[in-house]
PDB file of C-alpha atoms and ligand atoms in Angstrom:
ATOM      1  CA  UNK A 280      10.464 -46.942  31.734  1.00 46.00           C
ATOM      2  CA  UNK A 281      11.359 -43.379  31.093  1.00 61.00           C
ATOM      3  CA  UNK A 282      15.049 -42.287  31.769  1.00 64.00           C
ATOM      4  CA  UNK A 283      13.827 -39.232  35.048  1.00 71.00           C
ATOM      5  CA  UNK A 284      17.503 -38.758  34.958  1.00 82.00           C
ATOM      6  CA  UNK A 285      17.088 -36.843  32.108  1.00 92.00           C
ATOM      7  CA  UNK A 286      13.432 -35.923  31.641  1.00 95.00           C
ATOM      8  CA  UNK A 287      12.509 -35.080  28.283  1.00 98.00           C
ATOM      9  CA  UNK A 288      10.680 -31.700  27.589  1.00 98.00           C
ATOM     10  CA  UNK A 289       8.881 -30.483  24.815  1.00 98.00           C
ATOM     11  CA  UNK A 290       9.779 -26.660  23.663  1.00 98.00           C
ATOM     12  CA  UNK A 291       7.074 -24.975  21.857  1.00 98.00           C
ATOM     13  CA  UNK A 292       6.638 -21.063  20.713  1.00 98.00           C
ATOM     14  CA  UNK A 293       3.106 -19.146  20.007  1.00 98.00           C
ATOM     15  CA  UNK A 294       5.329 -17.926  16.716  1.00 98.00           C
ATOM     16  CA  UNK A 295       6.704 -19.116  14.254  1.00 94.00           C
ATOM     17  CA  UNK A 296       8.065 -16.212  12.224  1.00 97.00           C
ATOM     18  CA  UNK A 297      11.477 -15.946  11.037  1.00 96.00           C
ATOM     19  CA  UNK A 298      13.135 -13.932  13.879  1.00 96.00           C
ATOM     20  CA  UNK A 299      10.356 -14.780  15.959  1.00 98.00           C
ATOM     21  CA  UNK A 300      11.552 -13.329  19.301  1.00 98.00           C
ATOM     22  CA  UNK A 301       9.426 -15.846  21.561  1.00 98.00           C
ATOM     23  CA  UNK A 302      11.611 -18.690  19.195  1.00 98.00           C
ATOM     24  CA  UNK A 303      14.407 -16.779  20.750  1.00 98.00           C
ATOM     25  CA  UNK A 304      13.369 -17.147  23.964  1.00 98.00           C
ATOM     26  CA  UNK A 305      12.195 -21.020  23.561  1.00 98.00           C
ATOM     27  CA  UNK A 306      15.881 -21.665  22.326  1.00 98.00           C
ATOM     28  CA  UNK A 307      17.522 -19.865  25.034  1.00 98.00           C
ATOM     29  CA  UNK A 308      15.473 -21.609  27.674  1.00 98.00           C
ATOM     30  CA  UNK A 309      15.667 -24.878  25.941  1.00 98.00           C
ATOM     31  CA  UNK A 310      19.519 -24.573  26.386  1.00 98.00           C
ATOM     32  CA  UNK A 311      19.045 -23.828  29.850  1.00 98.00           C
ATOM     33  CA  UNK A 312      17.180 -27.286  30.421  1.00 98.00           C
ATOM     34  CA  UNK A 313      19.795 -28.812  28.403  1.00 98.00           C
ATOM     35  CA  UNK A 314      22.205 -27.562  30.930  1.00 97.00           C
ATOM     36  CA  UNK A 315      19.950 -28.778  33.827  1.00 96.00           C
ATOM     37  CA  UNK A 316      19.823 -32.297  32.228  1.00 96.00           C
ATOM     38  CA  UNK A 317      16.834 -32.002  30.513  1.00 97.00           C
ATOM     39  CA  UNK A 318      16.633 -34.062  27.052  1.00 97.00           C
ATOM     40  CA  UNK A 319      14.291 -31.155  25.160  1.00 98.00           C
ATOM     41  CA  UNK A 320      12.548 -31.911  21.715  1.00 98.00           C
ATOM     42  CA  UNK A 321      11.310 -28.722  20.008  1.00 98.00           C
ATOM     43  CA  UNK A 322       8.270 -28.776  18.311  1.00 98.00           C
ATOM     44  CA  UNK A 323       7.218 -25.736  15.853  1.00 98.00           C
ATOM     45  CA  UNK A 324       3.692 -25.437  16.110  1.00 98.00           C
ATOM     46  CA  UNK A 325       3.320 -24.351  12.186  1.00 97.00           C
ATOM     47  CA  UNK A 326       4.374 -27.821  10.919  1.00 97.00           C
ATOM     48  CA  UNK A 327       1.487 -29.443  12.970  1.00 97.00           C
ATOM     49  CA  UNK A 328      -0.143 -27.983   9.707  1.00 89.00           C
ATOM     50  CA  UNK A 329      -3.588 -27.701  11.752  1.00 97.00           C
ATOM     51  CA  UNK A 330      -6.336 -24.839  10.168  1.00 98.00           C
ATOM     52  CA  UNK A 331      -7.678 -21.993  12.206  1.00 98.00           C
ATOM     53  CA  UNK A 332     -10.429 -24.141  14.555  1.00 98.00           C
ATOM     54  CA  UNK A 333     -13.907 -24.374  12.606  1.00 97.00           C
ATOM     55  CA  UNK A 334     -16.861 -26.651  14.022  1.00 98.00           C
ATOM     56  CA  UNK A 335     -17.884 -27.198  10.185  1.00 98.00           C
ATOM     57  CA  UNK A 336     -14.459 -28.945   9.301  1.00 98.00           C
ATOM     58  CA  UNK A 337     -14.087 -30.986  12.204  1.00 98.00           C
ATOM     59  CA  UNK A 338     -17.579 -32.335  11.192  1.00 98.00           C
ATOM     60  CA  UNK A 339     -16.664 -32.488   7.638  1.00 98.00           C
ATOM     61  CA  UNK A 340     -13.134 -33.887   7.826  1.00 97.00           C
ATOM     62  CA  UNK A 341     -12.734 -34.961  11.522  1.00 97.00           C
ATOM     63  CA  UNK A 342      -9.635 -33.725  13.699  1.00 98.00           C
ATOM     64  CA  UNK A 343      -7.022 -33.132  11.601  1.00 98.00           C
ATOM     65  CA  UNK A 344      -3.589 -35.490  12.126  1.00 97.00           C
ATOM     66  CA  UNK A 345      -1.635 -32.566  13.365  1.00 98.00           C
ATOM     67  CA  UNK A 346      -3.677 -32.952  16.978  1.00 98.00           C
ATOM     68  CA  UNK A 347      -2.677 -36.360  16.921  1.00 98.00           C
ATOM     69  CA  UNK A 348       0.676 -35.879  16.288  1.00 98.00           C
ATOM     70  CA  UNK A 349       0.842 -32.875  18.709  1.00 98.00           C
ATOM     71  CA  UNK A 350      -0.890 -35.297  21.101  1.00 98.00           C
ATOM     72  CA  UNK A 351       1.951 -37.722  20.204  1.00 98.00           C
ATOM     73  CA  UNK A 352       4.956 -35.340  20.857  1.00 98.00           C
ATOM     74  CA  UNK A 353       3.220 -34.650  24.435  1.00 98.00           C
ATOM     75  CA  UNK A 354       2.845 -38.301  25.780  1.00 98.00           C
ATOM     76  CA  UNK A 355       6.107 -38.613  24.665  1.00 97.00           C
ATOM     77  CA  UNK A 356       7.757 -35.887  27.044  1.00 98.00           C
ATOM     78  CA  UNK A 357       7.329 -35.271  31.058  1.00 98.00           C
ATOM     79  CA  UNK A 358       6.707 -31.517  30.537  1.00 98.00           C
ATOM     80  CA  UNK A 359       6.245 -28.864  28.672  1.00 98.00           C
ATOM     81  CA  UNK A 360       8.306 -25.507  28.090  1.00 98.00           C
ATOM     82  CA  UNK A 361       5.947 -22.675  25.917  1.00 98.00           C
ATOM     83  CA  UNK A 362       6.906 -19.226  25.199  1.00 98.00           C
ATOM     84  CA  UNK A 363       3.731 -17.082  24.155  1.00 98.00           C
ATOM     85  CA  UNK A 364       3.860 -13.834  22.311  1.00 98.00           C
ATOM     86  CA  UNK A 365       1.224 -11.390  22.956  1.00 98.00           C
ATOM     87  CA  UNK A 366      -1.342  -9.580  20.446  1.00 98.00           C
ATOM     88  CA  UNK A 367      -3.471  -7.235  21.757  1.00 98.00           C
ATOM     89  CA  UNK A 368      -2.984  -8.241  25.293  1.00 98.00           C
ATOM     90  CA  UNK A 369      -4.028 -11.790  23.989  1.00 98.00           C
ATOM     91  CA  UNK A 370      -2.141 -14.553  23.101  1.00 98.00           C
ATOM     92  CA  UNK A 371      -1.645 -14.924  19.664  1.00 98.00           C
ATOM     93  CA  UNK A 372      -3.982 -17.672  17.527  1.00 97.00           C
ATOM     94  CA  UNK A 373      -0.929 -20.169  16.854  1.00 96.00           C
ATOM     95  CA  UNK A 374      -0.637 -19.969  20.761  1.00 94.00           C
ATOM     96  CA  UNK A 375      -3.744 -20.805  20.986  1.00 98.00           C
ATOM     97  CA  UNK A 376      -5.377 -23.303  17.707  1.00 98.00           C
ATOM     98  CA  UNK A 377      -3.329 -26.252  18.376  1.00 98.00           C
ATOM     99  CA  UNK A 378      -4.431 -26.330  21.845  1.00 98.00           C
ATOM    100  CA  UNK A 379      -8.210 -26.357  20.890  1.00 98.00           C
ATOM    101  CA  UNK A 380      -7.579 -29.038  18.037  1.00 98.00           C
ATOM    102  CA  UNK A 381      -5.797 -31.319  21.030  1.00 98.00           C
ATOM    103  CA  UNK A 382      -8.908 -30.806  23.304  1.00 98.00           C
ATOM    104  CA  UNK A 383     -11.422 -31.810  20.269  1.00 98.00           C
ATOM    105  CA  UNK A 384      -8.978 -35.229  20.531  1.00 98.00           C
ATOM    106  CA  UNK A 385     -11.099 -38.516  22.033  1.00 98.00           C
ATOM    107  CA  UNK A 386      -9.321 -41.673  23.105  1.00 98.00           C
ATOM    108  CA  UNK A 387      -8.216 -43.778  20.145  1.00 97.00           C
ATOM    109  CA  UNK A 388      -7.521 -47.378  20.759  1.00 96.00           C
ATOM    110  CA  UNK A 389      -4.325 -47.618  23.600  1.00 96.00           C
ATOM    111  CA  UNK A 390      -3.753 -43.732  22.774  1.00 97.00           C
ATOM    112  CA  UNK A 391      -5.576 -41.480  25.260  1.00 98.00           C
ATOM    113  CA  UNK A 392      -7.550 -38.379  24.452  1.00 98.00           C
ATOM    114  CA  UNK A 393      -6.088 -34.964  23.847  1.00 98.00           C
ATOM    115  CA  UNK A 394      -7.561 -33.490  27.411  1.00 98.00           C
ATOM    116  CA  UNK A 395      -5.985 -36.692  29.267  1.00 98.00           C
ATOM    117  CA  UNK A 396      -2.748 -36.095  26.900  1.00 98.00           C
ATOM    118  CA  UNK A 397      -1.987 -32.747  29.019  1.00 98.00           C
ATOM    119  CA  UNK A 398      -3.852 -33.424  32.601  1.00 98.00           C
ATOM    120  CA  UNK A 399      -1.364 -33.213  35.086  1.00 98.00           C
ATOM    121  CA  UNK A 400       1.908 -32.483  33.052  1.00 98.00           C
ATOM    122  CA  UNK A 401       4.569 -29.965  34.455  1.00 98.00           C
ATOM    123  CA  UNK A 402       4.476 -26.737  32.587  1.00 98.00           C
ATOM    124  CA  UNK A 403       7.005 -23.632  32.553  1.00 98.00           C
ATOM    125  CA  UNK A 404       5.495 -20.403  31.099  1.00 98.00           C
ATOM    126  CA  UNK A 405       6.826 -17.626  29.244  1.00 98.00           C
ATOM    127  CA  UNK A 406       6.333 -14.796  27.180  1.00 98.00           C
ATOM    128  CA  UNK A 407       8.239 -12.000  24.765  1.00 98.00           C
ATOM    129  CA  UNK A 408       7.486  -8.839  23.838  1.00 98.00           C
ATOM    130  CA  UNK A 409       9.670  -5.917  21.839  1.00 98.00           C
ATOM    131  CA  UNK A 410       7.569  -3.810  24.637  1.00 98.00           C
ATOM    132  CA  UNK A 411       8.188  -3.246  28.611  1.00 97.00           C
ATOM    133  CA  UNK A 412       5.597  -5.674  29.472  1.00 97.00           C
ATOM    134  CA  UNK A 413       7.350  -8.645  27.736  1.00 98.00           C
ATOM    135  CA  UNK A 414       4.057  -9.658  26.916  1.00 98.00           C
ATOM    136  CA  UNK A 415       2.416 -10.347  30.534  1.00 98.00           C
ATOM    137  CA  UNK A 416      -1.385  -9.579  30.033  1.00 98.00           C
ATOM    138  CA  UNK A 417      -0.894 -13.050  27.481  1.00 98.00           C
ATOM    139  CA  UNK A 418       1.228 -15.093  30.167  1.00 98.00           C
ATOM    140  CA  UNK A 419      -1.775 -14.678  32.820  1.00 98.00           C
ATOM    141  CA  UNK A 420      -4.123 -16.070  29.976  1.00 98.00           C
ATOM    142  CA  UNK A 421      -2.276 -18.940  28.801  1.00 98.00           C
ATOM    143  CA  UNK A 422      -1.346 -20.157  32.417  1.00 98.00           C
ATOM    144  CA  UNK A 423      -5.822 -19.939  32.970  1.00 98.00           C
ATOM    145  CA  UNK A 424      -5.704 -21.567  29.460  1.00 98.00           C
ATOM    146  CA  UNK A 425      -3.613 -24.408  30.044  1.00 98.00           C
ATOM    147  CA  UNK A 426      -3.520 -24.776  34.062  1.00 98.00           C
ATOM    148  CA  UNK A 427      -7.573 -24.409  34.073  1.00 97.00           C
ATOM    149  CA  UNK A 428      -9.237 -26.249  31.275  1.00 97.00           C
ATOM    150  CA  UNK A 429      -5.986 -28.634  29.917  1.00 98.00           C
ATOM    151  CA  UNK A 430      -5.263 -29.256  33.923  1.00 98.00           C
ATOM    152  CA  UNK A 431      -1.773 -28.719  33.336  1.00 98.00           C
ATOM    153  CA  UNK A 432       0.509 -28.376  36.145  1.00 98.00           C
ATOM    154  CA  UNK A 433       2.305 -24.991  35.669  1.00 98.00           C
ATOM    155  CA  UNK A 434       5.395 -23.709  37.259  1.00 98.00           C
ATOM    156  CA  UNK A 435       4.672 -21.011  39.663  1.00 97.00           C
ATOM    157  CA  UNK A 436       7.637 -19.190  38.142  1.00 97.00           C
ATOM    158  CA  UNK A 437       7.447 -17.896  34.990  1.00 98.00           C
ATOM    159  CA  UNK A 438       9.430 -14.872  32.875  1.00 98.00           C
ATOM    160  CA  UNK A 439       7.524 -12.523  30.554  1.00 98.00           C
ATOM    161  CA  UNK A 440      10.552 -10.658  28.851  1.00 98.00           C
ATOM    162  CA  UNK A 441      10.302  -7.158  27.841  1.00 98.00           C
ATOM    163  CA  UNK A 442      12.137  -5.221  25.443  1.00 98.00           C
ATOM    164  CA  UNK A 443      12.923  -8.874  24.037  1.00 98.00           C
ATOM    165  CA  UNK A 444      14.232  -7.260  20.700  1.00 98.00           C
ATOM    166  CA  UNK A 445      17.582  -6.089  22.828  1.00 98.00           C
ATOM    167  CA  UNK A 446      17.402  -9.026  25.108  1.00 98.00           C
ATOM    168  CA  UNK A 447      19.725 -11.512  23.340  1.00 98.00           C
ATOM    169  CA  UNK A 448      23.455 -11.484  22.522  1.00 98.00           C
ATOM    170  CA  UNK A 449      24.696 -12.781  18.934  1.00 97.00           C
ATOM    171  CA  UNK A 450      25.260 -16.317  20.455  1.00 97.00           C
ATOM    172  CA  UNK A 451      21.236 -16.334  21.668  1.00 97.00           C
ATOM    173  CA  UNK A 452      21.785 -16.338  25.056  1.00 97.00           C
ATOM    174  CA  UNK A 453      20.006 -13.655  27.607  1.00 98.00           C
ATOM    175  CA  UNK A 454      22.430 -10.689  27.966  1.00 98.00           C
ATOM    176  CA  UNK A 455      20.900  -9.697  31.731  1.00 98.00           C
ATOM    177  CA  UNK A 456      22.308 -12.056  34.688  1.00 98.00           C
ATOM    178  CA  UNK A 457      18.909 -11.730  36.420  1.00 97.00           C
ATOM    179  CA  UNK A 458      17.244 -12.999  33.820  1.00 97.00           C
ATOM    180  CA  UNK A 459      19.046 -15.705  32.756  1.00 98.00           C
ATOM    181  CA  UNK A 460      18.848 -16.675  36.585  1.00 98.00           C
ATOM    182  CA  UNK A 461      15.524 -16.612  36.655  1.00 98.00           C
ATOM    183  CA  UNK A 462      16.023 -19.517  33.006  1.00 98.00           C
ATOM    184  CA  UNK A 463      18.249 -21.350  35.420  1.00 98.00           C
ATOM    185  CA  UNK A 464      15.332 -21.526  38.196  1.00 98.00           C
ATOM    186  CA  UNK A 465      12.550 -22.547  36.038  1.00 98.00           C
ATOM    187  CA  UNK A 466      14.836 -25.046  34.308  1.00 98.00           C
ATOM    188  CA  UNK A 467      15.475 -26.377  37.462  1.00 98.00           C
ATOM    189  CA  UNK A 468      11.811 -26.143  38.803  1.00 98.00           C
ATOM    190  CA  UNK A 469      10.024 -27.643  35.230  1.00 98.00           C
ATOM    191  CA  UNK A 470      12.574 -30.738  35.695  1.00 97.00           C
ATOM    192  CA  UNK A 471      12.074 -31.523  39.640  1.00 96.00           C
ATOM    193  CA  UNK A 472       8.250 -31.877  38.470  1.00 96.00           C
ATOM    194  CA  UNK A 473       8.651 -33.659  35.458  1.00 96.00           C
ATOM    195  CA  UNK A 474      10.595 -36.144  37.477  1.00 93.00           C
TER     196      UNK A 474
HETATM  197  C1  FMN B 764      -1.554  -7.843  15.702  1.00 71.39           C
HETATM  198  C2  FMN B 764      -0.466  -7.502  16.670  1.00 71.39           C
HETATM  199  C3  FMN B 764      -0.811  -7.085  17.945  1.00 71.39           C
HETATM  200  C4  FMN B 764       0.197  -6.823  18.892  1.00 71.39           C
HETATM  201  N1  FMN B 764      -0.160  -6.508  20.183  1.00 71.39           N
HETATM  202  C5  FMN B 764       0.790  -6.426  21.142  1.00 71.39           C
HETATM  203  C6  FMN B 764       0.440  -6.308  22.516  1.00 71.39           C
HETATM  204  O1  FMN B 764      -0.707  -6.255  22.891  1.00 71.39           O
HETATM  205  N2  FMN B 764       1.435  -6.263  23.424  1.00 71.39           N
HETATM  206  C7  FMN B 764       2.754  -6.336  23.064  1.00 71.39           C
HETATM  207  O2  FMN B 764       3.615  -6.315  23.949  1.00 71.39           O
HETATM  208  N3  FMN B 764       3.122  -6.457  21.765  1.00 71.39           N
HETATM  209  C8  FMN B 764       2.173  -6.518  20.793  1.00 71.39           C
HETATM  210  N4  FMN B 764       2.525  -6.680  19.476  1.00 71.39           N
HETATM  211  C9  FMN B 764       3.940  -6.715  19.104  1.00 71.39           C
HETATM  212  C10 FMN B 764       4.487  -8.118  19.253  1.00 71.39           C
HETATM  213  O3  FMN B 764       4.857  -8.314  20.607  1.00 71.39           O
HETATM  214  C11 FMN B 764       5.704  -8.301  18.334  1.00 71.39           C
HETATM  215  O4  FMN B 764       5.288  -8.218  16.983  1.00 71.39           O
HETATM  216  C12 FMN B 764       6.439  -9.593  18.593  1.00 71.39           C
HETATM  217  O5  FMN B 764       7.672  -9.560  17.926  1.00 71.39           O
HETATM  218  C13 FMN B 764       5.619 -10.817  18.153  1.00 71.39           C
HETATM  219  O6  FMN B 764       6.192 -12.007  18.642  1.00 71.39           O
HETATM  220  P1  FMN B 764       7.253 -12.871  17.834  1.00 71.39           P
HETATM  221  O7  FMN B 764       8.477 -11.990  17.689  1.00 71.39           O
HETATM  222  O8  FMN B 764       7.517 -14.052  18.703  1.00 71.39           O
HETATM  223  O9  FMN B 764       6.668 -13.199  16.492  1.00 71.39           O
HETATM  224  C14 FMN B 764       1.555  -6.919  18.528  1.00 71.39           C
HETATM  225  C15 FMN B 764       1.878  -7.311  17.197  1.00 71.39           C
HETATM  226  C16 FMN B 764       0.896  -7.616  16.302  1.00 71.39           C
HETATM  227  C17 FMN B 764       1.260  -8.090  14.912  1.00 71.39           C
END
């Protein structure tokens, strides 16, 4: 039995950079969930260690192991925080690869497949952007992405941060009071569905 007290949330970023800004924003959020009683396990998608998606490998090789332990990390939470950056109005391919590994993932013994692995789970979206959009035109196609064909509950609320570059203070935290209200809300939103 899981501990709802303290619902566990996974914390993932569609960069992984050093001085990634949307890293920034996953670690300010993630220390707004902590605040809200969330236990949060960050996950950085590079380490999955998953190539760009190619029909010829997964028939030569199979999925790879990062889907299944991406897979893992998500049965093991109640929901999901992910921060996408945006490239060319799109979200960028790390945003996007794992994903389409996961989805490529059947059932395996008690373990269930990577489609069943996300249907229904609470989701909080957000994006970062050095521009005024904060990366928007991506948010709208990740929350399609993930709320249409991964069935993925997502959190009407959701903060695409512009001019993310001048955004944070030295400590990490969100230097506008607005917007780390809005953190606070979706904190408390993502863990009232994941319990
Ligand atoms: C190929 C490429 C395309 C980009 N296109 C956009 C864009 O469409 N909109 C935008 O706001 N920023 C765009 N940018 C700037 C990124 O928002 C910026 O590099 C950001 O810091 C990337 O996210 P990260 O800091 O999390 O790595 C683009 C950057 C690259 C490299």
């Amino acid at each position: 039995m899981n501990d709802l007290t303290a619902p566990r949330i996974l914390a993932l970023a569609g960069s992984s950079r050093s001085g990634a800004l949307s890293v920034r924003l996953r670690d300010a959020a993630a220390a707004a969930l902590r605040s809200a009683g969330a236990t949060v396990e960050v996950l950085d998608l590079r380490e999955l260690d998953l190539p760009l998606y190619d029909g010829d490998l997964e028939v030569a090789g199979g999925v790879p192991d990062g889907a299944r332990s991406f897979r893992d990390a998500l049965l093991q939470c109640e929901g999901v925080l992910f921060v996408t950056p945006e490239y060319n109005g799109f979200p960028t391919p790390l945003s996007l690869n794992a994903w389409d590994w996961l989805s490529r993932l059947g059932a395996e013994g008690n373990k269930p497949s990577g489609l069943a692995a996300t249907a229904g789970k609470p989701l909080a979206l957000l994006s970062s952007s050095p521009g005024p959009m904060g990366g928007m035109r991506a948010l709208g196609l990740v929350r399609q992405f993930l709320g249409g064909n991964f069935q993925m509950l997502v959190l009407p609320q959701q903060l695409a941060l512009g001019r993310a570059n001048e955004a944070f203070d030295d400590g990490g935290a969100l230097k506008d009071e607005r917007q780390r209200k809005t953190l606070e809300q979706m904190a408390g939103g993502l863990l009232r569905l994941a319990r």
